Coordinates of C-alpha atoms in Angstrom, one line a residue:
Chain A
D230 CA 197.6 110.7 100.0
V231 CA 200.4 112.9 101.1
K232 CA 202.3 111.9 104.0
V233 CA 205.1 113.6 106.2
T234 CA 205.6 111.6 109.3
Q235 CA 207.5 112.9 112.5
S236 CA 208.6 110.3 114.7
S237 CA 207.4 111.8 117.9
R238 CA 204.6 114.3 118.9
Y239 CA 205.6 115.2 122.3
L240 CA 209.1 115.1 124.0
V241 CA 210.3 115.9 127.2
K242 CA 214.1 116.4 127.5
R243 CA 216.6 117.5 130.2
T244 CA 219.3 120.4 129.8
G245 CA 222.2 118.8 128.2
E246 CA 220.9 115.7 126.3
K247 CA 221.3 114.8 122.6
V248 CA 217.9 115.1 120.9
F249 CA 216.9 113.6 117.5
L250 CA 213.8 114.5 115.7
E251 CA 213.0 111.9 113.0
C252 CA 210.9 113.0 109.6
V253 CA 210.0 110.9 106.6
Q254 CA 208.1 111.8 103.6
D255 CA 206.6 109.3 101.0
M256 CA 206.1 111.7 98.0
D257 CA 209.5 111.2 96.9
H258 CA 210.0 114.9 97.3
E259 CA 213.7 116.5 96.8
N260 CA 213.3 119.5 99.1
M261 CA 212.9 118.9 102.9
F262 CA 212.9 121.7 105.5
W263 CA 212.9 121.9 109.5
Y264 CA 210.8 125.1 110.9
R265 CA 210.4 125.8 114.6
Q266 CA 207.1 127.8 115.4
D267 CA 206.9 130.1 118.6
P268 CA 204.2 132.2 119.5
G269 CA 204.2 135.5 117.8
L270 CA 207.4 134.6 115.8
G271 CA 205.8 132.5 113.3
L272 CA 207.6 129.9 111.5
R273 CA 211.3 130.3 111.4
L274 CA 213.5 127.8 108.9
I275 CA 216.3 126.2 110.9
Y276 CA 217.9 124.0 108.1
F277 CA 217.0 122.7 104.6
S278 CA 218.0 120.1 102.0
Y279 CA 217.4 120.0 98.4
D280 CA 218.9 116.7 97.7
V281 CA 220.4 113.6 99.6
K282 CA 223.7 114.5 101.7
M283 CA 222.9 118.1 100.9
K284 CA 222.2 120.8 103.6
E285 CA 221.7 124.6 103.8
K286 CA 221.6 126.9 106.8
G287 CA 218.4 128.5 107.3
D288 CA 217.8 131.6 109.1
I289 CA 218.5 130.1 113.0
P290 CA 220.6 127.2 112.4
E291 CA 222.5 127.4 115.7
G292 CA 222.3 124.6 118.2
Y293 CA 221.0 122.3 115.6
S294 CA 222.3 120.0 113.1
V295 CA 220.7 117.8 110.5
S296 CA 221.4 114.8 108.5
R297 CA 219.9 113.5 105.2
E298 CA 221.2 110.1 104.3
K299 CA 218.2 109.1 102.4
K300 CA 215.8 111.1 100.4
E301 CA 212.7 110.2 102.2
R302 CA 214.3 111.1 105.7
F303 CA 215.6 114.0 107.2
S304 CA 216.6 114.1 110.9
L305 CA 217.1 117.4 113.1
I306 CA 219.7 116.8 115.8
L307 CA 220.2 119.0 119.1
E308 CA 223.6 118.2 120.1
S309 CA 223.0 119.9 123.5
A310 CA 219.4 120.7 124.2
S311 CA 219.1 123.9 126.0
T312 CA 215.8 125.5 127.5
N313 CA 215.4 128.0 124.5
Q314 CA 214.9 125.1 122.3
T315 CA 211.5 124.1 123.9
S316 CA 209.3 124.7 120.8
M317 CA 207.2 123.2 118.3
Y318 CA 209.0 121.7 115.3
L319 CA 207.8 121.1 111.9
C320 CA 209.2 119.2 109.1
A321 CA 208.0 119.8 105.7
S322 CA 208.8 118.8 102.1
S323 CA 207.9 119.8 98.5
F324 CA 208.8 118.8 95.0
R325 CA 211.9 120.5 93.5
D326 CA 211.0 124.1 92.0
R327 CA 208.1 123.7 89.9
G328 CA 207.5 127.4 89.3
N329 CA 207.6 128.1 92.7
T330 CA 204.3 126.6 93.6
G331 CA 204.8 127.5 97.2
E332 CA 203.2 124.1 98.5
L333 CA 205.1 122.8 101.3
F334 CA 203.5 119.4 102.9
F335 CA 204.1 119.6 106.8
G336 CA 204.2 117.0 109.2
E337 CA 202.1 117.1 112.3
G338 CA 204.9 118.7 114.6
S339 CA 207.2 117.6 117.5
R340 CA 206.7 119.6 120.8
L341 CA 209.9 119.8 122.3
T342 CA 210.1 120.7 126.2
V343 CA 213.6 121.1 127.6
L344 CA 213.7 121.1 131.2
Chain B
R67 CA 211.1 145.6 109.8
K68 CA 209.9 142.2 109.2
E69 CA 210.2 140.6 105.8
V70 CA 206.2 139.8 106.3
E71 CA 204.0 141.2 108.6
Q72 CA 200.6 140.1 109.8
D73 CA 198.1 141.5 112.2
P74 CA 198.1 138.9 114.6
G75 CA 194.5 139.5 116.0
P76 CA 192.7 137.7 117.2
F77 CA 189.9 138.4 114.9
N78 CA 186.5 137.9 116.7
V79 CA 183.6 137.7 114.0
P80 CA 180.1 136.0 114.5
E81 CA 179.0 133.4 111.8
G82 CA 178.1 135.1 108.6
A83 CA 180.3 137.7 108.6
T84 CA 182.8 139.1 106.3
V85 CA 186.6 139.3 107.3
A86 CA 189.7 140.5 105.7
F87 CA 193.3 140.0 106.8
N88 CA 196.1 142.1 105.2
C89 CA 199.8 140.8 105.1
T90 CA 202.6 143.3 104.0
Y91 CA 206.0 142.2 102.5
S92 CA 209.1 144.4 102.4
N93 CA 210.9 143.1 99.7
S94 CA 209.5 144.6 96.4
A95 CA 211.3 141.7 94.1
S96 CA 209.3 139.1 96.0
Q97 CA 207.8 136.6 93.2
S98 CA 205.3 134.8 94.8
F99 CA 202.5 134.7 97.5
F100 CA 200.3 132.2 99.2
W101 CA 197.8 131.8 102.2
Y102 CA 198.0 128.9 104.4
R103 CA 195.7 127.9 107.0
Q104 CA 196.7 126.3 110.6
D105 CA 194.3 124.7 112.7
C106 CA 194.8 124.5 116.5
R107 CA 197.6 122.1 117.3
K108 CA 197.8 121.1 113.5
E109 CA 200.1 121.5 111.1
P110 CA 199.9 124.4 108.3
K111 CA 198.3 123.5 105.1
L112 CA 198.2 125.5 101.8
L113 CA 194.7 127.4 101.5
M114 CA 195.2 129.2 98.3
S115 CA 197.9 131.0 96.1
V116 CA 197.5 134.8 95.4
Y117 CA 197.6 135.9 91.8
S118 CA 198.2 139.5 90.5
S119 CA 195.0 139.7 89.2
G120 CA 193.2 138.4 92.2
N121 CA 191.6 135.3 92.6
E122 CA 188.8 133.5 94.3
D123 CA 188.0 130.1 95.4
G124 CA 184.5 129.7 96.8
R125 CA 183.7 132.2 100.0
F126 CA 187.7 133.0 99.9
T127 CA 189.0 136.0 97.8
A128 CA 192.7 136.7 97.7
Q129 CA 194.2 140.0 96.3
L130 CA 198.0 141.1 95.6
N131 CA 198.9 144.8 95.4
R132 CA 202.4 145.2 94.5
A133 CA 202.4 148.9 94.7
S134 CA 201.8 149.0 98.3
Q135 CA 203.2 145.6 98.9
Y136 CA 200.4 143.7 100.5
I137 CA 198.3 140.9 99.9
S138 CA 195.0 140.1 101.4
L139 CA 192.4 137.5 102.2
L140 CA 188.7 138.1 102.3
I141 CA 186.3 135.4 103.7
R142 CA 182.8 135.9 103.1
D143 CA 179.8 134.0 104.9
S144 CA 182.2 133.3 107.6
K145 CA 181.4 129.8 109.3
L146 CA 182.5 128.3 112.7
S147 CA 184.9 126.0 110.9
D148 CA 186.6 128.8 109.3
S149 CA 188.3 129.2 112.8
A150 CA 191.7 128.9 112.7
T151 CA 195.4 130.9 112.1
Y152 CA 196.0 132.1 108.5
L153 CA 199.6 132.4 107.6
C154 CA 200.8 134.6 104.9
V155 CA 203.4 133.1 102.6
V156 CA 206.0 134.9 100.5
I157 CA 208.8 133.6 98.3
S158 CA 211.7 135.8 98.3
P159 CA 213.6 136.5 94.8
G160 CA 216.4 133.6 96.2
G161 CA 213.2 131.4 96.3
K162 CA 213.0 131.0 100.0
L163 CA 209.5 130.8 101.5
I164 CA 209.1 133.4 104.4
F165 CA 205.9 133.2 106.7
G166 CA 204.0 135.7 108.5
Q167 CA 203.6 135.1 112.3
G168 CA 200.0 134.4 111.3
T169 CA 196.5 136.1 112.2
E170 CA 194.2 134.6 114.3
L171 CA 190.2 134.0 113.3
S172 CA 188.0 132.9 116.0
V173 CA 184.1 132.6 114.2
K174 CA 181.6 132.6 116.8
P175 CA 178.0 131.1 116.9

């Protein structure tokens, strides 16, 4: 069964702290994504990666960075957390474009609260 | 104008009702279309693709209207278990998946 695992379901951090969100997939997918989901705004793409050591900015990359050292792992980093980064963070993966099947497999999400 | 727009709802319907959601998209060159379902406090999951000729999966029917740039999802004979948020997804000409903000459905006994 397809599995995308996010390291933490709930985190509480203080303003200015460095935050790491880890995501691991076991499906040998080439593509990995980080989204944040906020009420009324839907899912917004932060960063994505189509290959190891490759990364591309999404729609809202400011305040975030990512790391993809291994194919199965994609990390989201908040260098200095701020209160406006309080959100639900969702990792997703997919195979490299197969006719745009549109199927992303999501992790269960990490709810981050920044105080 | 947002690239993908949905009526956020909530749609409150009784069991057995038929309910329909629409989703409009702004880029006429968009390539592919999908509906995802997200249960409360869970991750989104692919519900169905939307084909130009329309397609059905059990009680669910998806349709695409390219001329008016919208897609729709029809749910017949609603069940309590259909309660969820339904997300419209459009693939842009550049291959990016764009999510709508979701439509909340609540099916009541």
